[in-house]
Short mmCIF file of C-alpha atoms in Angstrom, two decimals:
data_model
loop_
_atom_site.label_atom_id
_atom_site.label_comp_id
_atom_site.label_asym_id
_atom_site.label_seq_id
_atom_site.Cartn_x
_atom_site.Cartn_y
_atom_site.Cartn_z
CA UNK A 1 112.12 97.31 102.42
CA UNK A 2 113.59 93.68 102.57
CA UNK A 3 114.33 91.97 99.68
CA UNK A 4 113.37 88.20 99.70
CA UNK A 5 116.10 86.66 97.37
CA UNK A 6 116.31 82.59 95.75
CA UNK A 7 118.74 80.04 97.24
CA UNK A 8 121.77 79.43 94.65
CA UNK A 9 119.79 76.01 94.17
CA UNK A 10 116.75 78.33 92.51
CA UNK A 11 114.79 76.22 95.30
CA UNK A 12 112.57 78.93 97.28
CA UNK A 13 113.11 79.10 100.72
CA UNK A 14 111.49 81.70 102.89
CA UNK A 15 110.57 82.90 106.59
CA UNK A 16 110.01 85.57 108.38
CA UNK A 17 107.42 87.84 110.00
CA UNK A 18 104.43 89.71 108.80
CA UNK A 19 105.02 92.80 110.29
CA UNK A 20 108.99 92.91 108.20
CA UNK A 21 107.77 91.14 104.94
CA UNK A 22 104.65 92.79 102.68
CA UNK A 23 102.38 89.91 101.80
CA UNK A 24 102.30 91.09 98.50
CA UNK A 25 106.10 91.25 97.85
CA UNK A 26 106.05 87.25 99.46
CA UNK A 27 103.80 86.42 96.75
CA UNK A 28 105.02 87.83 94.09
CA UNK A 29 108.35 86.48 94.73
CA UNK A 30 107.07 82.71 94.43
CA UNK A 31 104.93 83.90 91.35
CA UNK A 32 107.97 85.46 89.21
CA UNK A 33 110.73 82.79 90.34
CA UNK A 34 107.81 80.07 88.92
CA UNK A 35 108.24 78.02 92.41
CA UNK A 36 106.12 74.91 93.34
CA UNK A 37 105.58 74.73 97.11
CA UNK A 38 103.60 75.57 99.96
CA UNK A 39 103.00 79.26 101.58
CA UNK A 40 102.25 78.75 104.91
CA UNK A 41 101.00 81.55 107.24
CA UNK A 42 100.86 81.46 110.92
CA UNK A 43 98.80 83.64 113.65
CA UNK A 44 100.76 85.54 116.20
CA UNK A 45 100.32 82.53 118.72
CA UNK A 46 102.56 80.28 115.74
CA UNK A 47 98.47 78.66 115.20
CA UNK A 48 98.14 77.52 111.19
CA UNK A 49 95.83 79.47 109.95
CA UNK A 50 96.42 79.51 106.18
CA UNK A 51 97.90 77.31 103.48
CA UNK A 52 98.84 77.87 99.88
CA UNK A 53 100.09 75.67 97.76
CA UNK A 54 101.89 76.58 94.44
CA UNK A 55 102.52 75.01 91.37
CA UNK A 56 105.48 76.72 88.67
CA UNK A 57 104.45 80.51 90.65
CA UNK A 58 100.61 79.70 90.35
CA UNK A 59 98.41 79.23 93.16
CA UNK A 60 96.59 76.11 92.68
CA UNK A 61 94.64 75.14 96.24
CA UNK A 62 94.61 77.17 99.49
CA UNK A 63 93.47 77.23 102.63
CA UNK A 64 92.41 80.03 104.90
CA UNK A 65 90.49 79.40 108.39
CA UNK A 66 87.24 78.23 107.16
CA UNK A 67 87.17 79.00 103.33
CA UNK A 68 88.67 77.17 100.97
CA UNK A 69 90.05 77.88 96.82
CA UNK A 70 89.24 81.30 95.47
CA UNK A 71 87.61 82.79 98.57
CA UNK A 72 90.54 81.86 100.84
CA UNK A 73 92.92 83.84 98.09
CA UNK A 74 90.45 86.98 98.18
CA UNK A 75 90.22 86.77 101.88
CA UNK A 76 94.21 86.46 102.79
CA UNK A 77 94.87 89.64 100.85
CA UNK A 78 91.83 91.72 102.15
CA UNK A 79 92.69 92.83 105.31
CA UNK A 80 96.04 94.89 105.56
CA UNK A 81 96.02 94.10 109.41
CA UNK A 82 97.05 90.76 109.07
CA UNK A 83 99.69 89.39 111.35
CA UNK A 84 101.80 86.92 112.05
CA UNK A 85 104.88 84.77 110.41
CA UNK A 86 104.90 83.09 106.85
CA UNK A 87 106.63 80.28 105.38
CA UNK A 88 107.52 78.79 101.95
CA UNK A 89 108.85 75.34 101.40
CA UNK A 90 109.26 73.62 97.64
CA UNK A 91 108.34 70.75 97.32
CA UNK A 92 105.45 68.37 95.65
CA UNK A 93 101.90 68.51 98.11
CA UNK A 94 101.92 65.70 100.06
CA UNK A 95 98.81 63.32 98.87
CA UNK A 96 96.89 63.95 102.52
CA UNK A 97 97.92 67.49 102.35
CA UNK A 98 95.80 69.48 105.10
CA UNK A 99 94.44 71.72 102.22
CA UNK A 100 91.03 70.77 101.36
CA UNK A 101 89.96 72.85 98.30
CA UNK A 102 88.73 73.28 94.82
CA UNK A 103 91.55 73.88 92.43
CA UNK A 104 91.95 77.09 91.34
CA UNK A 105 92.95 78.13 87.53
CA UNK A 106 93.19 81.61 87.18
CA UNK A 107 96.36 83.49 86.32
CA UNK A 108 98.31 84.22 89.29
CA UNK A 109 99.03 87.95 88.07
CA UNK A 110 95.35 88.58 87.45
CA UNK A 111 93.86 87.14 90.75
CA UNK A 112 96.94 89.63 92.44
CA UNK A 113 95.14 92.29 91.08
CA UNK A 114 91.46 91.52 91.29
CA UNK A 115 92.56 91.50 95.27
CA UNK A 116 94.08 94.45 95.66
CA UNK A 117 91.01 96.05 94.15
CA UNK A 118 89.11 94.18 96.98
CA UNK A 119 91.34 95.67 99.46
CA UNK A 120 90.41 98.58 98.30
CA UNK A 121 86.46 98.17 98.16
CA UNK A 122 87.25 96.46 101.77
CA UNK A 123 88.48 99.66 103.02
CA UNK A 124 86.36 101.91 102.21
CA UNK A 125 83.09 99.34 103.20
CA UNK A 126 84.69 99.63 106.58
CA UNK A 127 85.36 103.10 106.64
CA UNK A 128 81.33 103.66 106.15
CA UNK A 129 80.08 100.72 107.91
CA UNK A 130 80.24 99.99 111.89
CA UNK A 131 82.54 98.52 113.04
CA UNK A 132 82.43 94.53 112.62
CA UNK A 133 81.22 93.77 116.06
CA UNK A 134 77.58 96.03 115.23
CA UNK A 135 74.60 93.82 115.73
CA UNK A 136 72.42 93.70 112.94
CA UNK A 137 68.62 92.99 112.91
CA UNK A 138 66.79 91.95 110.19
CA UNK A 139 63.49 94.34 109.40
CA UNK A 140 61.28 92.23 106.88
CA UNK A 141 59.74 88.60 107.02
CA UNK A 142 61.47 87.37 103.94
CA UNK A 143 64.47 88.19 101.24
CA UNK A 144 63.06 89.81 98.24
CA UNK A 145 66.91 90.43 96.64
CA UNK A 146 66.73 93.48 94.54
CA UNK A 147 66.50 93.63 90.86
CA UNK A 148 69.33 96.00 90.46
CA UNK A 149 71.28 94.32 93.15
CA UNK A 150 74.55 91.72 91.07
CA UNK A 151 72.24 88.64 90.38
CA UNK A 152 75.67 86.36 91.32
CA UNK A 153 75.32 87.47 94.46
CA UNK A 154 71.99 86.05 95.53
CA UNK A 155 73.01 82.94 96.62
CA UNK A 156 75.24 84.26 99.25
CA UNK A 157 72.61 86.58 100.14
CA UNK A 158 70.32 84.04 100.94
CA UNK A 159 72.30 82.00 102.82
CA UNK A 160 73.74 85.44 105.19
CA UNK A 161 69.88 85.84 105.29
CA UNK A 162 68.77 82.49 106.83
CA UNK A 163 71.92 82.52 109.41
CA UNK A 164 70.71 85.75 110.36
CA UNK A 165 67.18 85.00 110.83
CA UNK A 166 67.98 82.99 114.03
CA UNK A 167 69.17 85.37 116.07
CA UNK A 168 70.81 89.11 115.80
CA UNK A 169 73.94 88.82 114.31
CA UNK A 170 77.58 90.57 114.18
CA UNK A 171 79.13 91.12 110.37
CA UNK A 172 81.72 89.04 112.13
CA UNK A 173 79.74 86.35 112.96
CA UNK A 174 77.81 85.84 109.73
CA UNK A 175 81.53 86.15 108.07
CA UNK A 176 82.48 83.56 110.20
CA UNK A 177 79.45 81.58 109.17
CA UNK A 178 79.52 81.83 105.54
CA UNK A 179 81.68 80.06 102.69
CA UNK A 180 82.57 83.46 101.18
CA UNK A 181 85.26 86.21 101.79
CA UNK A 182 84.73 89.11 104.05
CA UNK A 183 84.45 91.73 101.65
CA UNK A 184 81.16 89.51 99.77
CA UNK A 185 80.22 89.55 103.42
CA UNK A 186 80.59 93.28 103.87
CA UNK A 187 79.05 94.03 100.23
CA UNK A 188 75.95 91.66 100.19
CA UNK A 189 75.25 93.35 104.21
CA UNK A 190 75.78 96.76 102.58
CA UNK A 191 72.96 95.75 100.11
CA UNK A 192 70.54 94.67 102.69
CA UNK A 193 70.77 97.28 104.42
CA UNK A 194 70.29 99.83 101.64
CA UNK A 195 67.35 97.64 100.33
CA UNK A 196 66.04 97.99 104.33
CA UNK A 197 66.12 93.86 104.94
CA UNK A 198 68.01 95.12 107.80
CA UNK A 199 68.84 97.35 110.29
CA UNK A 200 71.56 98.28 112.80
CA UNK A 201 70.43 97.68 116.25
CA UNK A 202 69.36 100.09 118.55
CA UNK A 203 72.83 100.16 120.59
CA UNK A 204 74.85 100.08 117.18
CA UNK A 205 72.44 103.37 116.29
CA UNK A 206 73.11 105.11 119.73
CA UNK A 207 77.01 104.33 119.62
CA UNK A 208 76.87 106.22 115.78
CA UNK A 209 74.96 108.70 116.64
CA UNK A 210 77.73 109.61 119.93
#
């Protein structure tokens, strides 16, 4: 493995690629040297997709495509797949920073782990699930969220349910849609479905069944 190491000047300065550097190892190298800076994370065609910013080795704002605080945190560690290059610069935020976000206050060590075990849950959702480009269909008139269903998740719920009710939908596109990360995406679908609000389509059905 790589080692990412401080300056001499203990002022963080770090680049590479995704595919050399573990995105874990990147962040827990700006968490442990107590850094303040900004994580920036590119896609493979150098697009800005993602921005942390840092403050003494805690992550205090962020950035990633359309979600914003906690969910962009939960969502840049869910997927193993991702790609791309990464960058760290110290340094104050700028006052018209690009990130637009809540602040967020938890311990940087703690919100490490509580994503990791999301990876996890991710993985396994994925494994059971279609893929992400399965149409789904919704089978009743109206959301009746079930009692023994996580009650904090009803508001997301709702609002996956009224995108969906304008059309058939991909989990892709209602991820894309919503303000949460993929794996609330993946969970609350893997709800409805088991509560029979919806329903794979009749191609997604065939394609499992071959």
């Amino acid at each position: 493995a790589n080692d990412l190491a401080l300056a001499q000047s203990h002022c963080l300065e770090l680049s590479g690629s995704l595919s050399n550097f573990d995105l874990v190892t990147i962040y827990q190298t700006i968490a442990n040297s107590s850094q303040t800076g900004e994580l920036r994370i590119s896609n493979e065609n150098s697009e800005l997709i993602s921005a942390f910013f840092f403050e003494k080795g805690q992550p205090r704002c962020g950035q990633f495509e359309h979600l914003t605080g906690e969910e962009a945190f939960w969502q840049l560690f869910v997927d193993e797949d991702l790609t791309g290059t990464f960058s760290f610069s110290a340094g104050q935020l700028p006052p018209n920073g690009w990130i637009q976000s809540e602040r967020i206050d938890r311990n940087a060590g703690e919100m490490l782990i509580n994503a990791l075990q999301g990876r996890d849950e991710f993985k396994e959702l994925k494994q059971r699930l279609p893929d992400s480009s399965a149409t789904l269909e919704q089978c009743k008139p109206n959301l009746s969220w079930p009692a023994e269903a996580p009650p904090e998740s009803e508001a997301v719920a709702r609002q996956i349910w009224d995108v969906a009710a304008k059309s058939p939908l991909t989990i892709s596109d209602l991820f894309r849609r919503c303000s949460v990360c993929e794996l609330k995406v993946y969970h609350i679908v893997d709800e409805l479905i088991q509560s029979r609000h919806f329903a794979w389509s009749q191609a997604t059905a065939d394609a499992k069944v071959a």
